Tab-separated table of C-alpha atoms in Angstrom:
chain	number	residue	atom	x	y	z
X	1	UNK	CA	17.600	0.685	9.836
X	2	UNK	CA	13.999	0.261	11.354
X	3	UNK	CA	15.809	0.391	14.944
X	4	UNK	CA	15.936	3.997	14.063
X	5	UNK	CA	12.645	4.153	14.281
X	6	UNK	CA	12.103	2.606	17.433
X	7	UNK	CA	15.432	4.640	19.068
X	8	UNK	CA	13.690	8.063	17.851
X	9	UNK	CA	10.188	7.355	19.352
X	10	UNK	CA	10.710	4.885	21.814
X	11	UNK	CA	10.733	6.424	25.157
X	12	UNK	CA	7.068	7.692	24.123
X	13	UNK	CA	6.111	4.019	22.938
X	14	UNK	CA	7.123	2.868	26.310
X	15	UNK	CA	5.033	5.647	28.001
X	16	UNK	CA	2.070	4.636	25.979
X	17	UNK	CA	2.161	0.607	26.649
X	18	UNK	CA	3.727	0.511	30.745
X	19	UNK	CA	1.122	0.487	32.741
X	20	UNK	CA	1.906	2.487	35.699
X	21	UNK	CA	5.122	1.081	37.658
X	22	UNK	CA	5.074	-1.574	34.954
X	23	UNK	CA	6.428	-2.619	31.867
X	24	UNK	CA	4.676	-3.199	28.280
X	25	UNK	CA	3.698	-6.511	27.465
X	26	UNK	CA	5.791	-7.291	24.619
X	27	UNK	CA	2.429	-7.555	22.084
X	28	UNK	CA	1.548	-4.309	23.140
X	29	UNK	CA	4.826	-3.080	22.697
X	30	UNK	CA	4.995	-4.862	19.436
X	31	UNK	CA	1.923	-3.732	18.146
X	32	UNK	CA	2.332	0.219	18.416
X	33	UNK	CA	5.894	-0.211	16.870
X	34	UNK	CA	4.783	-2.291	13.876
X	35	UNK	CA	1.846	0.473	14.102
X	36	UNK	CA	3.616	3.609	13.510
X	37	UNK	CA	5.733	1.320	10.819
X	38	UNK	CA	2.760	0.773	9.023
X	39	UNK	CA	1.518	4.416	9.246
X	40	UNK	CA	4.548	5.190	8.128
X	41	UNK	CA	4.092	3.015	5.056
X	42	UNK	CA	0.687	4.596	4.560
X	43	UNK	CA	1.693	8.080	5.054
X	44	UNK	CA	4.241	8.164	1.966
X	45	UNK	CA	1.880	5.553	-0.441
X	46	UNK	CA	0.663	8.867	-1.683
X	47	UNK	CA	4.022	10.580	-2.471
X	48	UNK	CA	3.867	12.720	0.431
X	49	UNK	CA	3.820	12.832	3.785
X	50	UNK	CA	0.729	15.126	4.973
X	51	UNK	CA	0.873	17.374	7.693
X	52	UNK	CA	-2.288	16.101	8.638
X	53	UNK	CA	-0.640	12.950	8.893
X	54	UNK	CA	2.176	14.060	11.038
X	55	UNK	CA	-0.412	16.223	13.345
X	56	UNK	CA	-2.930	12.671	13.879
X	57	UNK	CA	0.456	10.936	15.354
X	58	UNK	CA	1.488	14.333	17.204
X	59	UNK	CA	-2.397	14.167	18.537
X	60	UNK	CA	-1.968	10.655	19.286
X	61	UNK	CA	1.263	10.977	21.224
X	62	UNK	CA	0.208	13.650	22.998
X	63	UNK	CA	-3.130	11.777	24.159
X	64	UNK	CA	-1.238	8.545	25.126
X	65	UNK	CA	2.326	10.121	26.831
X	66	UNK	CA	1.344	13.470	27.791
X	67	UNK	CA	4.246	14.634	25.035
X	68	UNK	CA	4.258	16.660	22.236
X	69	UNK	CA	7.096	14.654	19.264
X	70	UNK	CA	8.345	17.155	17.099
X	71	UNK	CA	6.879	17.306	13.329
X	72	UNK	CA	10.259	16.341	11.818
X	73	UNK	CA	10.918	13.475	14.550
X	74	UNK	CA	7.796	11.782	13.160
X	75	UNK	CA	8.783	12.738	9.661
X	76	UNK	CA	11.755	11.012	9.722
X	77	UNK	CA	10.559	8.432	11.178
X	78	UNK	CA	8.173	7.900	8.790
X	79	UNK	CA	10.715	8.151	5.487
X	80	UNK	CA	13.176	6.196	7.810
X	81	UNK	CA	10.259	3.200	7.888
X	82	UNK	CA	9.610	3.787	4.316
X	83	UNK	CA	13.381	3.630	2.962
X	84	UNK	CA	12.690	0.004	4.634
X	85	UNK	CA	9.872	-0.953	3.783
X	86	UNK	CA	10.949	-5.040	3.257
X	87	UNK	CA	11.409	-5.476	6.992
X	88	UNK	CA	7.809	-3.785	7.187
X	89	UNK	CA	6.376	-6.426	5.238
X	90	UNK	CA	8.484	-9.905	6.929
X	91	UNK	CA	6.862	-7.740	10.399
X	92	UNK	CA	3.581	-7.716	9.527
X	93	UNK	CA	3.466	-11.501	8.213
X	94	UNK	CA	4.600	-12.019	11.423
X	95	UNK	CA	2.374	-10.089	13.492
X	96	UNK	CA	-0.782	-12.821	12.164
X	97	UNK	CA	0.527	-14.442	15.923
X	98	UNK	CA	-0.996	-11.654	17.480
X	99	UNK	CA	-4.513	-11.507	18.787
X	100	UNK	CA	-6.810	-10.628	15.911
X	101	UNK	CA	-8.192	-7.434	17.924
X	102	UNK	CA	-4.790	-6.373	17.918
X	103	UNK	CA	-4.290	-6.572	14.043
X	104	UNK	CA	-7.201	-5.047	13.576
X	105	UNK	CA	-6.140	-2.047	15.801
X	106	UNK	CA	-2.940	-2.020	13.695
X	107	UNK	CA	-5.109	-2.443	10.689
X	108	UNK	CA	-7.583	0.467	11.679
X	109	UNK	CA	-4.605	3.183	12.678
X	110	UNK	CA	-3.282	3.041	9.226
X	111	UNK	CA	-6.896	3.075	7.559
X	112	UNK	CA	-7.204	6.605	9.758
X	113	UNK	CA	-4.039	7.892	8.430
X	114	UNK	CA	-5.293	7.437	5.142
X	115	UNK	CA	-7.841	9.603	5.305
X	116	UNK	CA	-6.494	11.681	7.725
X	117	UNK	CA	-6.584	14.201	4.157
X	118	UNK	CA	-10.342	13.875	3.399
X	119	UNK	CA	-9.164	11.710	0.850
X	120	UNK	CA	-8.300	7.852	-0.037
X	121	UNK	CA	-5.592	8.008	-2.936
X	122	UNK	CA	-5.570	4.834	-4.967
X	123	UNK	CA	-2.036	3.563	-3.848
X	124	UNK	CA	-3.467	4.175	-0.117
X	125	UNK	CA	-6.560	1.658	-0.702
X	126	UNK	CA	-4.559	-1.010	-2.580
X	127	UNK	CA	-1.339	-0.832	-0.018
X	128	UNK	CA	-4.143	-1.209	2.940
X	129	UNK	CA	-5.769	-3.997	1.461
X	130	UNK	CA	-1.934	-5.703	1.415
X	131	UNK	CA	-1.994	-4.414	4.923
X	132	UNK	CA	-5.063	-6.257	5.646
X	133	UNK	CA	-3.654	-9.198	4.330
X	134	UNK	CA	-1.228	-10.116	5.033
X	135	UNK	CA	-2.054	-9.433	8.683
X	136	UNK	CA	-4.593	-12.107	8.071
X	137	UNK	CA	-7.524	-9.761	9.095
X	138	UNK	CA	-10.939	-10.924	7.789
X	139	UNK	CA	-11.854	-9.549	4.604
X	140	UNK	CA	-15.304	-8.822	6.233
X	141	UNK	CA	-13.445	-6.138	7.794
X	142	UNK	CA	-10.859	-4.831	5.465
X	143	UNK	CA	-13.972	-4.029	2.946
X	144	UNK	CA	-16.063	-2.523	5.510
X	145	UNK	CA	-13.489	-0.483	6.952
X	146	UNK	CA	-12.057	0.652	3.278
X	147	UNK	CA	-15.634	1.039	2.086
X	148	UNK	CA	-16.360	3.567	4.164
X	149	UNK	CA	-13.027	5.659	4.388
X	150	UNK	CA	-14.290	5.746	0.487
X	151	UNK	CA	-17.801	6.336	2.058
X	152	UNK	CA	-16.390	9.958	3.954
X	153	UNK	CA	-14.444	11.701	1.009
């Protein structure tokens, strides 16, 4: 099911890793799928996904591949990562291979998802601090970074 995910947004994943006449690394590559995986996660924690939410990953398309995605591309997407949200988990457990900077950069998109709303629901805090973990991020960081998405409501 997550291949969905990957199919519907993966020529602009591939625009935003390949360097120019190049192809991703496969970390890189790795890292902004299990990325928008875990946004997705984080987007629907709430109940809802928030056009705000949708708009940050438009914005962040748009920045990286010079694309506009469709609102209900990434919103399926997201429910599509959601309805799956097992393989999620074995991914990120996984992912503590990667280079801590890059956890943390997987760990910090989802934490600005979050609050993309002004606001830091209860299920979002305690699903990023399983986020945190079991990415293996220091909890130095997972406090500091939760403490002050708490810090801008």
């Amino acid at each position: 099911m997550l291949s969905h995910l990957t199919n519907t947004l993966g020529t602009m994943l591939k625009k935003i890793t390949a360097p120019k006449g190049g192809d991703a690394s496969p970390d890189t590559a790795s890292a902004l799928d299990l990325s928008i995986k875990v946004m997705s996660l984080v987007s629907v924690a709430d109940g809802k996904i928030d056009e705000a939410e949708v708009r940050q990953v438009q914005d962040a398309y748009l920045q990286h591949a010079g694309s506009m995605v469709e609102p209900a591309t990434i919103q399926r997407a997201f429910q599509i990562a959601a309805d799956d949200q097992q393989a999620i988990w074995q991914e990120l457990r996984a992912a503590k291979g990667l280079e801590e900077d890059i956890r943390i950069n997987i760990f910090d998109a989802a934490a600005e998802i979050a609050t993309v709303d002004l606001h830091l629901h209860d299920d979002e805090f305690n699903l990023l601090k399983k986020v945190g973990t079991a990415l293996g991020l220091p909890d130095e960081h997972v406090e500091e970074k939760l403490a002050s998405a708490k810090a801008d409501e």
